[in-house]
Amino acid sequence: MKKIKKFKNLEELKKAIDQQEASRKREKKKIIVVSSGTCGQARGSLKVIDALKKAIREEGLKDQVAIRITGCHGFCEAEPNIIIYPDRIFYQKLTPPDVRTIVKETLVEGRVVEKFLHRDPLTRERAWYENEIPFYQKQKRIVLGDNVFVDPTSLLEYLAIGGFRPFIKAVTKMKPDEIIQTVKQSGLRGRGGAGFPTGVKWEATRRAAGNPKYIICNGDEGDPGAYMDRSVLEGNPYRVLEGMMIGALAIGAREGYLYVRDEYPLAVRHVTMAIDHLYQAGLLGDNILGTDFSFDLHIAKGAGAFVCGEETALIASIEGRVGEPRQRPPFPAQKGLWRKPTCINNVETWANVPLIILNGADWFSSIGTSGSKGTKIFSLVGKINNTGLVEVPMGITLREIIYDIGGGIPDGKAFKAVQTGGPSGGCLPASMLDQIIDYESLTAAGSIMGSGGMIVMDEKTCMVDVAKYFLNFLRDESCGKCISCREGTQRMWEIVSAITEGQGKPGDLELLEELALATKEASMCGLGQTAANPVLSTLRYFRDEYEAHIYEKRCPAGVCKSLIRYAVIPEKCTGCEACKRACPTGAIQGTRKDVHLILYDKCIKCGACLEACRFEAIEAQRDEAITIVKEVKP
Amino acid sequence: MITMKINGVEVKAEEGWTVLETAKFYGLEIPTLCHHEGLTPYGACRLCLVEIGEGPRAKLVSSCTYPAEEGLVVHTDTKRVVQARRMMIELMLSVAPYSKVIQDLASRFGVTRMRFKIRNEECILCGLCVRMCEEQMDGKAIGFQNRGYQRKISTPFDIRSEECRLCGGCIYICPACQLRCQGPQAETAICNACLTMEPTCLDFYDELQCWMYDAGRCGTCVREKKA
């Protein structure tokens, strides 16, 4: 590993940035960018990189081609993918043998290999270049976009994209109050979920009595299916650290903590490395680059409790106590870490700060709606063609995200709902697709912005089952301090579970609503106050599904195992025996070319036959064996 | 001195007082369970909920942990508060139906039904014993284990703690496991033997402190509603 050069003063740092930028512009080599975040590595990017290196060596292209291993670019569906610069040819879903072909064809012969190009799931058209892919076209990637240009383990690469220019600007040209004013004017709001104006928080911390002051980066991302913060920390750790340095400068903090969960090994590794590099380069420590500003950064590793994303619980966790929230006020800005004024912001919030300082408040506030400025990263997952991280300007509609960027629902199924904001968020139905996305309108619709999870569900999803899933998550992740949250989520889960098992009674929905409201009202922290959202929003938009479960003992989506049975549709069955082979209990009878039959006493309702059948000849029917309760619908 | 308003009355609080302490000082009763004067406030039982603020931004907070603030507007017995409180009692009953303290609370607040399946744990995890052991007895022999629905109170590694001196402080202070109510049977969960009065009140009066702890159930406060 190359030793990092220590910068003596700001001038030297500036010179280094200029040099790096210029040398990147002069660069004649072709650059192959390999996306290798956690998602890429899981899909085999490390093997692709090895194969790529080998192929380049064998073809003797070592002097003409360079490889840049970066963090996730966001298009997780297409992992592992490579982009060949300067043309920006985008190849996706590669395996090591494919790489050999690409090196031979594209790098040596100069031809594009059609079959590895991206194909749009709806139009079936191939896109040659990265910027032609519909997934990227409607995005505005001010935070994530740089992941492509930066090797997250190299400080010099970060300097080459103009990194630390914002810091230099802040430290030389701006007074702390000016920095706060700029952040305030930009309209940046907390990206962790609550959407509190960042500048106001900074100011409150700066004005608060007490020294020393602390800043914290909240990287305790715990929503199921959400990984925005992880990708930012993995792909561009210096950007976050620079944001924190600027924040420390503005707030007057001498020390900062970066709280990241230990389940993110790559993020922890990259951030640790980045902090190390900054110390070596003299960008952290006492009197940074000869200025009056001193700043130390520590990493605090979280053990994965969801509740530790709540700021007071997070502070308790850093202090070494049990991760339990406490009543606010006093707010962390008044009494936070070790009872000192503390400013906590989310990873994405910190990552936005250098951009605002560099480009000005007006640039930032020109993006977005009147109340919500800038962009937001969402992790678009679930039943969607283009799974991945999308960074969109505030004010975009759900329809644009799901259909234009996400490429719609796979297998031609119909859209049913989208769950935003993680377990504390809500499910929005198809009628809300034209809903614009900002903090206020999502709250009004019964969901929340949250940290940016976005789970798309198709018609084969049972909303009662979804509510059960999230309640199960919450009853486990509630810290258990308040009875409202601990017993509230547990009892809600019990009621909803009973409904999915066909044990629902009239009056359950009213009790559920009453309980949900009490949980929301009586709980101390944000977890409990939003824990009822999955129930309340599904009850609001999908009440008929709950009613079908309770009064008709029927699961309209055919998901709840206790209420369905699988049956063969004789007209469609071709007798291919695919389901018979798939059945783990031998519950399917029938010979080749004969209509098959499912034996109900042997069937364990695993759904393997449904998956195996290519003719849609297996159907989830209402289980007639279940008796309907006598009471009629009120 | 901090000036604030509780139930429409202007009150003064000392620096560092909580809303609960202020209300108690003025003789306004707010029910509590996990609160004890000799222990640090914890805010687990949610019985001491009060409504603070006005209009759409009004919210419920636990008065035992909320500091008195200049200009704070507090209501102790609004419909919203009482409804949440009743649900908390119902939830507590479902896990500790034999506790006399909780049964009495149910009677006082007119909780006449319990709609959840009884899961008798004889513990509502109010944390009084944990704080008693640590703060008053200097023992730290017991603590919370796990989180969420699996949370329980136990000694480290579930074996007898060497720190425990068998002082009995935890049992003395426990509202659930010691004082057994003789009334209820397991099937009914609620005895309501102590419930003697029927509600006669016509409406809730947000500005009024009900001395029966229950926004006018006794009927003595019936009066013309303010225009």
PDB file of C-alpha atoms in Angstrom, chain A residues 29 51-66 100 103-104 107-108:
ATOM      1  CA  LYS A  29      -5.921   4.999 -20.776  1.00  0.00           C
ATOM      2  CA  ALA A  51     -10.754 -12.630 -14.597  1.00  0.00           C
ATOM      3  CA  LEU A  52     -10.514  -9.104 -15.935  1.00  0.00           C
ATOM      4  CA  LYS A  53      -6.997  -8.631 -14.605  1.00  0.00           C
ATOM      5  CA  LYS A  54      -5.927 -11.954 -16.031  1.00  0.00           C
ATOM      6  CA  ALA A  55      -7.447 -11.286 -19.433  1.00  0.00           C
ATOM      7  CA  ILE A  56      -5.865  -7.858 -19.675  1.00  0.00           C
ATOM      8  CA  ARG A  57      -2.496  -9.287 -18.734  1.00  0.00           C
ATOM      9  CA  GLU A  58      -2.814 -12.044 -21.285  1.00  0.00           C
ATOM     10  CA  GLU A  59      -3.815  -9.683 -24.053  1.00  0.00           C
ATOM     11  CA  GLY A  60      -0.901  -7.431 -23.177  1.00  0.00           C
ATOM     12  CA  LEU A  61      -3.113  -4.417 -22.590  1.00  0.00           C
ATOM     13  CA  LYS A  62      -1.691  -3.521 -19.217  1.00  0.00           C
ATOM     14  CA  ASP A  63      -0.402  -0.150 -20.346  1.00  0.00           C
ATOM     15  CA  GLN A  64      -3.551   0.872 -22.182  1.00  0.00           C
ATOM     16  CA  VAL A  65      -6.239  -0.165 -19.745  1.00  0.00           C
ATOM     17  CA  ALA A  66      -6.731   0.595 -16.103  1.00  0.00           C
ATOM     18  CA  ARG A 100     -12.626 -12.723 -21.516  1.00  0.00           C
ATOM     19  CA  VAL A 103     -11.674  -7.934 -23.378  1.00  0.00           C
ATOM     20  CA  LYS A 104     -11.089  -9.646 -26.724  1.00  0.00           C
ATOM     21  CA  LEU A 107     -10.836  -3.743 -25.914  1.00  0.00           C
ATOM     22  CA  VAL A 108      -8.841  -5.417 -28.659  1.00  0.00           C
TER      23      VAL A 108
END
